[in-house]
PDB file of C-alpha atoms and ligand atoms in Angstrom:
ATOM      1  CA  MET A   2       1.750 -19.850   3.271  1.00  0.00           C
ATOM      2  CA  LYS A   3      -1.621 -18.695   1.532  1.00  0.00           C
ATOM      3  CA  ILE A   4      -1.223 -16.708  -1.431  1.00  0.00           C
ATOM      4  CA  GLN A   5      -3.487 -15.265  -4.170  1.00  0.00           C
ATOM      5  CA  VAL A   6      -2.894 -14.515  -7.464  1.00  0.00           C
ATOM      6  CA  ILE A   7      -4.634 -11.787  -9.043  1.00  0.00           C
ATOM      7  CA  ASN A   8      -4.610 -11.534 -12.897  1.00  0.00           C
ATOM      8  CA  GLY A   9      -6.781  -8.417 -14.519  1.00  0.00           C
ATOM      9  CA  PRO A  10      -8.227  -8.114 -17.889  1.00  0.00           C
ATOM     10  CA  ASN A  11      -6.903  -9.512 -21.340  1.00  0.00           C
ATOM     11  CA  LEU A  12      -4.984 -11.803 -18.682  1.00  0.00           C
ATOM     12  CA  ASN A  13      -7.010 -14.612 -19.942  1.00  0.00           C
ATOM     13  CA  PHE A  14      -6.035 -13.822 -23.035  1.00  0.00           C
ATOM     14  CA  LEU A  15      -1.909 -14.836 -22.775  1.00  0.00           C
ATOM     15  CA  GLY A  16      -0.457 -16.760 -25.525  1.00  0.00           C
ATOM     16  CA  LYS A  17      -3.167 -15.184 -27.594  1.00  0.00           C
ATOM     17  CA  ARG A  18      -2.598 -11.436 -26.838  1.00  0.00           C
ATOM     18  CA  GLU A  19       0.278  -9.133 -28.544  1.00  0.00           C
ATOM     19  CA  PRO A  20       3.009 -12.232 -28.566  1.00  0.00           C
ATOM     20  CA  GLU A  21       6.296 -10.281 -29.185  1.00  0.00           C
ATOM     21  CA  ILE A  22       5.190  -8.055 -26.135  1.00  0.00           C
ATOM     22  CA  TYR A  23       3.615 -10.974 -23.761  1.00  0.00           C
ATOM     23  CA  GLY A  24       4.916 -14.395 -25.027  1.00  0.00           C
ATOM     24  CA  THR A  25       3.123 -17.539 -26.135  1.00  0.00           C
ATOM     25  CA  ALA A  26       2.312 -19.479 -22.425  1.00  0.00           C
ATOM     26  CA  SER A  27      -1.543 -18.929 -22.107  1.00  0.00           C
ATOM     27  CA  LEU A  28      -2.477 -17.764 -18.511  1.00  0.00           C
ATOM     28  CA  ALA A  29      -3.222 -21.407 -17.087  1.00  0.00           C
ATOM     29  CA  GLU A  30       0.488 -22.113 -17.909  1.00  0.00           C
ATOM     30  CA  LEU A  31       1.658 -19.551 -15.893  1.00  0.00           C
ATOM     31  CA  GLU A  32      -0.729 -20.486 -13.081  1.00  0.00           C
ATOM     32  CA  ALA A  33       0.926 -24.220 -13.379  1.00  0.00           C
ATOM     33  CA  GLU A  34       4.289 -23.137 -13.349  1.00  0.00           C
ATOM     34  CA  LEU A  35       3.633 -21.154  -9.994  1.00  0.00           C
ATOM     35  CA  SER A  36       2.121 -23.775  -8.284  1.00  0.00           C
ATOM     36  CA  ALA A  37       5.156 -26.029  -9.104  1.00  0.00           C
ATOM     37  CA  ALA A  38       7.244 -23.560  -8.177  1.00  0.00           C
ATOM     38  CA  ALA A  39       5.710 -23.043  -4.178  1.00  0.00           C
ATOM     39  CA  PRO A  40       5.750 -26.417  -2.729  1.00  0.00           C
ATOM     40  CA  GLY A  41       3.702 -26.321   0.800  1.00  0.00           C
ATOM     41  CA  HIS A  42       2.627 -23.158  -0.130  1.00  0.00           C
ATOM     42  CA  GLU A  43      -1.442 -22.873  -1.289  1.00  0.00           C
ATOM     43  CA  LEU A  44      -1.665 -20.199  -4.015  1.00  0.00           C
ATOM     44  CA  GLN A  45      -4.637 -19.453  -5.415  1.00  0.00           C
ATOM     45  CA  PHE A  46      -5.605 -18.311  -8.688  1.00  0.00           C
ATOM     46  CA  PHE A  47      -8.155 -15.630 -10.231  1.00  0.00           C
ATOM     47  CA  GLN A  48      -8.487 -14.227 -13.375  1.00  0.00           C
ATOM     48  CA  SER A  49     -11.311 -11.056 -13.805  1.00  0.00           C
ATOM     49  CA  ASN A  50     -11.670  -8.371 -16.696  1.00  0.00           C
ATOM     50  CA  SER A  51     -14.038  -6.864 -14.352  1.00  0.00           C
ATOM     51  CA  GLU A  52     -12.833  -4.280 -11.748  1.00  0.00           C
ATOM     52  CA  ALA A  53     -15.882  -5.224  -9.398  1.00  0.00           C
ATOM     53  CA  ASP A  54     -14.952  -8.509  -9.233  1.00  0.00           C
ATOM     54  CA  LEU A  55     -11.046  -7.790  -8.580  1.00  0.00           C
ATOM     55  CA  ILE A  56     -12.063  -5.153  -6.081  1.00  0.00           C
ATOM     56  CA  GLU A  57     -14.196  -7.842  -3.849  1.00  0.00           C
ATOM     57  CA  LEU A  58     -11.647 -10.429  -4.099  1.00  0.00           C
ATOM     58  CA  ILE A  59      -9.125  -7.965  -2.129  1.00  0.00           C
ATOM     59  CA  GLN A  60     -10.948  -6.916  -0.014  1.00  0.00           C
ATOM     60  CA  GLN A  61     -12.100 -10.727   0.998  1.00  0.00           C
ATOM     61  CA  CYS A  62      -8.071 -10.799   1.334  1.00  0.00           C
ATOM     62  CA  PHE A  63      -8.320  -8.080   3.581  1.00  0.00           C
ATOM     63  CA  GLU A  64     -10.756 -10.330   5.731  1.00  0.00           C
ATOM     64  CA  THR A  65      -8.867 -13.532   5.609  1.00  0.00           C
ATOM     65  CA  LYS A  66      -5.038 -11.163   5.615  1.00  0.00           C
ATOM     66  CA  THR A  67      -3.925 -12.839   2.598  1.00  0.00           C
ATOM     67  CA  ALA A  68      -1.248 -11.944   0.815  1.00  0.00           C
ATOM     68  CA  VAL A  69      -1.414 -11.097  -2.829  1.00  0.00           C
ATOM     69  CA  ILE A  70      -0.103 -10.996  -6.479  1.00  0.00           C
ATOM     70  CA  LEU A  71      -1.231  -8.514  -9.176  1.00  0.00           C
ATOM     71  CA  ASN A  72      -1.022  -7.817 -12.670  1.00  0.00           C
ATOM     72  CA  PRO A  73      -4.119  -5.006 -12.621  1.00  0.00           C
ATOM     73  CA  GLY A  74      -3.613  -4.913 -16.235  1.00  0.00           C
ATOM     74  CA  ALA A  75      -4.708  -1.678 -17.646  1.00  0.00           C
ATOM     75  CA  PHE A  76      -6.824  -0.909 -15.226  1.00  0.00           C
ATOM     76  CA  THR A  77      -2.863   0.333 -13.090  1.00  0.00           C
ATOM     77  CA  HIS A  78      -2.981   3.069 -15.016  1.00  0.00           C
ATOM     78  CA  TYR A  79      -6.484   4.604 -13.408  1.00  0.00           C
ATOM     79  CA  SER A  80      -8.125   2.472 -11.720  1.00  0.00           C
ATOM     80  CA  TYR A  81      -8.138   4.493  -8.043  1.00  0.00           C
ATOM     81  CA  ALA A  82     -11.062   2.295  -7.052  1.00  0.00           C
ATOM     82  CA  LEU A  83      -8.927  -0.910  -7.593  1.00  0.00           C
ATOM     83  CA  ARG A  84      -5.823   1.364  -5.800  1.00  0.00           C
ATOM     84  CA  ASP A  85      -8.408   1.903  -2.661  1.00  0.00           C
ATOM     85  CA  ALA A  86      -8.744  -1.759  -2.659  1.00  0.00           C
ATOM     86  CA  CYS A  87      -5.131  -2.610  -2.285  1.00  0.00           C
ATOM     87  CA  ALA A  88      -4.762   0.597  -0.012  1.00  0.00           C
ATOM     88  CA  THR A  89      -6.759  -1.052   2.380  1.00  0.00           C
ATOM     89  CA  LEU A  90      -4.327  -4.768   2.444  1.00  0.00           C
ATOM     90  CA  THR A  91      -1.376  -2.782   2.328  1.00  0.00           C
ATOM     91  CA  SER A  92      -2.209  -0.045   5.157  1.00  0.00           C
ATOM     92  CA  ALA A  93      -3.429  -3.189   7.365  1.00  0.00           C
ATOM     93  CA  GLY A  94       0.059  -4.773   6.767  1.00  0.00           C
ATOM     94  CA  VAL A  95      -0.491  -7.832   4.173  1.00  0.00           C
ATOM     95  CA  LYS A  96       1.272  -7.366   1.029  1.00  0.00           C
ATOM     96  CA  LEU A  97       0.737  -6.811  -2.523  1.00  0.00           C
ATOM     97  CA  ILE A  98       3.233  -7.435  -4.457  1.00  0.00           C
ATOM     98  CA  GLU A  99       2.148  -5.737  -8.222  1.00  0.00           C
ATOM     99  CA  VAL A 100       3.837  -7.382 -11.524  1.00  0.00           C
ATOM    100  CA  HIS A 101       3.795  -6.606 -14.819  1.00  0.00           C
ATOM    101  CA  LEU A 102       5.166  -9.236 -17.512  1.00  0.00           C
ATOM    102  CA  SER A 103       6.204  -6.338 -19.488  1.00  0.00           C
ATOM    103  CA  ASN A 104       7.854  -3.122 -19.101  1.00  0.00           C
ATOM    104  CA  PRO A 105       5.231   0.172 -18.921  1.00  0.00           C
ATOM    105  CA  HIS A 106       8.108   2.825 -18.252  1.00  0.00           C
ATOM    106  CA  ALA A 107       9.428   1.088 -22.050  1.00  0.00           C
ATOM    107  CA  ARG A 108       6.008   1.242 -23.715  1.00  0.00           C
ATOM    108  CA  GLU A 109       3.760   4.554 -24.337  1.00  0.00           C
ATOM    109  CA  GLU A 110       3.652   7.095 -22.506  1.00  0.00           C
ATOM    110  CA  PHE A 111      -0.043   6.459 -21.033  1.00  0.00           C
ATOM    111  CA  ARG A 112       1.505   3.107 -19.091  1.00  0.00           C
ATOM    112  CA  ARG A 113       4.637   5.033 -17.166  1.00  0.00           C
ATOM    113  CA  ASN A 114       2.473   5.780 -14.078  1.00  0.00           C
ATOM    114  CA  SER A 115       0.589   3.053 -12.076  1.00  0.00           C
ATOM    115  CA  VAL A 116      -2.206   4.561  -9.715  1.00  0.00           C
ATOM    116  CA  ILE A 117      -1.764   0.649  -7.877  1.00  0.00           C
ATOM    117  CA  SER A 118       2.382   1.404  -6.873  1.00  0.00           C
ATOM    118  CA  PRO A 119       2.576   3.583  -4.332  1.00  0.00           C
ATOM    119  CA  VAL A 120       0.505   1.988  -1.991  1.00  0.00           C
ATOM    120  CA  ALA A 121       1.808  -1.505  -3.049  1.00  0.00           C
ATOM    121  CA  THR A 122       4.332  -3.253  -1.080  1.00  0.00           C
ATOM    122  CA  ALA A 123       6.676  -3.743  -3.937  1.00  0.00           C
ATOM    123  CA  VAL A 124       6.948  -3.648  -8.278  1.00  0.00           C
ATOM    124  CA  ILE A 125       7.768  -6.072 -10.286  1.00  0.00           C
ATOM    125  CA  ALA A 126       8.084  -5.375 -13.951  1.00  0.00           C
ATOM    126  CA  GLY A 127       9.706  -5.911 -17.601  1.00  0.00           C
ATOM    127  CA  LEU A 128      10.183  -9.633 -16.840  1.00  0.00           C
ATOM    128  CA  GLY A 129       7.719 -12.228 -18.091  1.00  0.00           C
ATOM    129  CA  PHE A 130       6.826 -14.922 -16.091  1.00  0.00           C
ATOM    130  CA  ASP A 131       9.667 -14.337 -13.984  1.00  0.00           C
ATOM    131  CA  SER A 132       8.099 -10.981 -12.610  1.00  0.00           C
ATOM    132  CA  TYR A 133       5.162 -13.159 -10.300  1.00  0.00           C
ATOM    133  CA  ARG A 134       7.977 -16.010  -9.882  1.00  0.00           C
ATOM    134  CA  LEU A 135      10.137 -13.475  -8.286  1.00  0.00           C
ATOM    135  CA  ALA A 136       7.139 -12.233  -6.449  1.00  0.00           C
ATOM    136  CA  LEU A 137       6.440 -15.729  -4.948  1.00  0.00           C
ATOM    137  CA  ILE A 138      10.073 -15.867  -3.856  1.00  0.00           C
ATOM    138  CA  ALA A 139       9.738 -12.508  -2.095  1.00  0.00           C
ATOM    139  CA  LEU A 140       6.343 -13.473   0.097  1.00  0.00           C
ATOM    140  CA  THR A 141       7.486 -17.252   0.754  1.00  0.00           C
ATOM    141  CA  ARG A 142      10.869 -16.313   1.917  1.00  0.00           C
ATOM    142  CA  ASP A 143       9.571 -14.548   4.983  1.00  0.00           C
TER     143      ASP A 143
HETATM  144  C1  DQA B 495       0.360  -5.043 -18.021  1.00  0.00           C
HETATM  145  C2  DQA B 495       0.784  -4.093 -18.711  1.00  0.00           C
HETATM  146  C3  DQA B 495      -0.515  -3.303 -19.164  1.00  0.00           C
HETATM  147  O1  DQA B 495       0.299  -1.772 -19.730  1.00  0.00           O
HETATM  148  C4  DQA B 495      -1.444  -3.340 -19.854  1.00  0.00           C
HETATM  149  O2  DQA B 495      -1.987  -3.142 -20.006  1.00  0.00           O
HETATM  150  C5  DQA B 495      -1.876  -5.205 -19.289  1.00  0.00           C
HETATM  151  C6  DQA B 495      -0.793  -5.473 -19.181  1.00  0.00           C
HETATM  152  C7  DQA B 495       1.655  -6.087 -18.384  1.00  0.00           C
HETATM  153  O3  DQA B 495       1.399  -7.097 -17.397  1.00  0.00           O
HETATM  154  O4  DQA B 495       2.810  -5.583 -18.135  1.00  0.00           O
HETATM  155  O5  DQA B 495      -2.948  -5.532 -19.709  1.00  0.00           O
HETATM  156  O6  DQA B 495       0.072  -5.392 -16.695  1.00  0.00           O
END
């Protein structure tokens, strides 16, 4: 199965960025761990700080009917454009799992709302890298 893992803004700084919240491991380490956890599956990885890049990739996933694991970073909380792209995908029956390293509900008020969650297939948050691993298990189980 082909799965696209997408990380949004500031997640290229994993390991350097607020390690007390996001941990000390890098994005490259996360991607290597996920690849190792899904033998026989084709995982593709992408990170961008740009909303347009994320939307364009999700549109490509619509065309190819590719399931997505998405950490939208701070776009989670306000990007209606990203939400619309996600809705296009999931309303066509393609799975998109929203993941977060931290538990946004246990943090600042502005993080408590996700504009993505209502159009996501599922949401997994607060488990560090395990949020992604569990999303992978759920997608590859089908
Ligand atoms: C995050 C949570 C967001 O609120 C934040 O803006 C991020 C990372 C997480 O993985 O916990 O960039 O999505």
